[in-house]
Amino acid sequence: MKISMARRYRFAASHRLHNPKWSAEANRQLYGKCNSPHGHGHNYVVEATFTGHVEPGTGMIANLAELDPFVEREVLEAFDHKYLNEEVEEFQNVVPTTENLAREVFRRLATFPGARLERVRIEETSKNSFEYSGKE
Amino acid sequence: MEGQGVSGGKLMIRITRKVEFSAAHFYHNPNLSAEENRRIFGKSNNPRGHGHNYVLEVTVAGEPDPETGMVLDLKELKEILQREVVERMDHKHLNYEVPELAGKIPTCENIAAVIWGLLEPKIKQGKLDRVRLYESADLFADCTADSSDGLGFAGGRA
């Protein structure tokens, strides 16, 4: 039997799907309304799953008293109420699709000490979710 | 669904049943000082306790029986969950009233592991695949069979 622990966090941000290598027309065709020039936004939900052993002294895989401030600092402060395309350095040259966002959130959370990040799942809306587990 | 659903040419199905219970708990490690307990566990260390509405999702994997079309009788699973989990934990204080948790800090991880241990020997048809215990909508623990891909309940995926 394996055991894991998952915690969900929320942030609200805007983005625009646009690849400057292509023409305006090609962008409109590929990204549709997500290419709308001034951006649009979502309430994102980040579900982070950690594995490891359950520390007998705390009964926990990851102590929430440490994990919550870590996620706040590494992810929520950087993304919440921001325009991802312009205010997050990693998306200056990368299209901020939720696939790429999941990869970036994984990269940031993988440095959490004491537990192994197994998976990041991001809900962009209640209908769309994206998962990344660090494997290319 | 690559690699899923078919095992040795046989159809593998997962079924999930959900049940809820409400219980009290608090976190305290008697080997640590009062100050250390407060630092590590924060408000969950309040000795008067606090409570949650726990939501338990239990997933059983197996092949449907050709005669009944069922992996296992859901009514039977419902009775097992009632007997093994709800009667033991519902409206109880997990620190004091559940012998299986004695000596353990009743975190979501530890409660899920105890529930796994209670259920696994009782599932006679199919195989216990996953136990997911939600303490709140934003915190849950999963116990999964070593053979499982851990995906379990499709309804959990938006």
CSV table of C-alpha atoms in Angstrom, one decimal, chain A residues 1-8 10 47 54 56-65 121 123 126-127 129 131, chain B residues 27 29 39-41 105 107 109-110 112-113 116 136-146 148 156-158:
chain,number,residue,atom,x,y,z
A,1,MET,CA,0.0,0.0,0.0
A,2,LYS,CA,1.3,3.5,-1.0
A,3,ILE,CA,0.1,6.6,0.8
A,4,SER,CA,0.0,10.2,-0.5
A,5,MET,CA,-1.4,13.5,0.6
A,6,ALA,CA,-3.0,16.1,-1.6
A,7,ARG,CA,-3.7,19.8,-0.9
A,8,ARG,CA,-5.7,22.2,-3.0
A,10,ARG,CA,-6.5,28.6,-5.4
A,47,GLU,CA,-3.9,20.3,-6.5
A,54,VAL,CA,4.3,9.2,7.2
A,56,PRO,CA,5.6,9.0,13.2
A,57,GLY,CA,6.2,12.1,15.3
A,58,THR,CA,3.7,14.2,13.3
A,59,GLY,CA,1.5,11.6,11.6
A,60,MET,CA,2.1,13.6,8.4
A,61,ILE,CA,3.8,13.3,5.0
A,62,ALA,CA,4.1,17.0,4.7
A,63,ASN,CA,3.4,19.4,7.6
A,64,LEU,CA,0.7,21.8,6.4
A,65,ALA,CA,2.1,24.5,8.8
A,121,ARG,CA,-3.0,19.0,-11.2
A,123,GLU,CA,-8.1,23.0,-12.8
A,126,SER,CA,-14.5,23.1,-13.6
A,127,LYS,CA,-14.3,21.5,-17.0
A,129,SER,CA,-7.8,20.1,-15.8
A,131,GLU,CA,-1.7,17.1,-14.8
B,27,TYR,CA,-2.9,16.8,17.1
B,29,ASN,CA,2.7,14.4,20.3
B,39,ARG,CA,4.8,25.3,16.7
B,40,ILE,CA,4.4,22.1,14.6
B,41,PHE,CA,0.6,21.6,14.7
B,105,ILE,CA,-1.8,11.2,15.7
B,107,THR,CA,-4.0,13.0,10.8
B,109,GLU,CA,-2.8,10.1,6.4
B,110,ASN,CA,-3.0,8.0,9.6
B,112,ALA,CA,-6.8,6.7,5.8
B,113,ALA,CA,-4.1,4.0,6.6
B,116,TRP,CA,-7.3,0.7,4.6
B,136,SER,CA,-12.0,19.0,3.8
B,137,ALA,CA,-12.6,19.9,0.2
B,138,ASP,CA,-8.9,21.0,0.0
B,139,LEU,CA,-7.1,18.3,1.9
B,140,PHE,CA,-7.1,14.5,1.3
B,141,ALA,CA,-5.0,11.4,1.7
B,142,ASP,CA,-4.9,8.5,-0.7
B,143,CYS,CA,-3.9,4.9,0.1
B,144,THR,CA,-3.5,2.9,-3.1
B,145,ALA,CA,-2.7,-0.7,-3.8
B,146,ASP,CA,0.9,-1.2,-4.9
B,148,SER,CA,-2.8,0.5,-8.8
B,156,GLY,CA,-12.6,13.1,-8.9
B,157,ARG,CA,-11.2,14.4,-12.1
B,158,ALA,CA,-12.8,17.5,-13.6
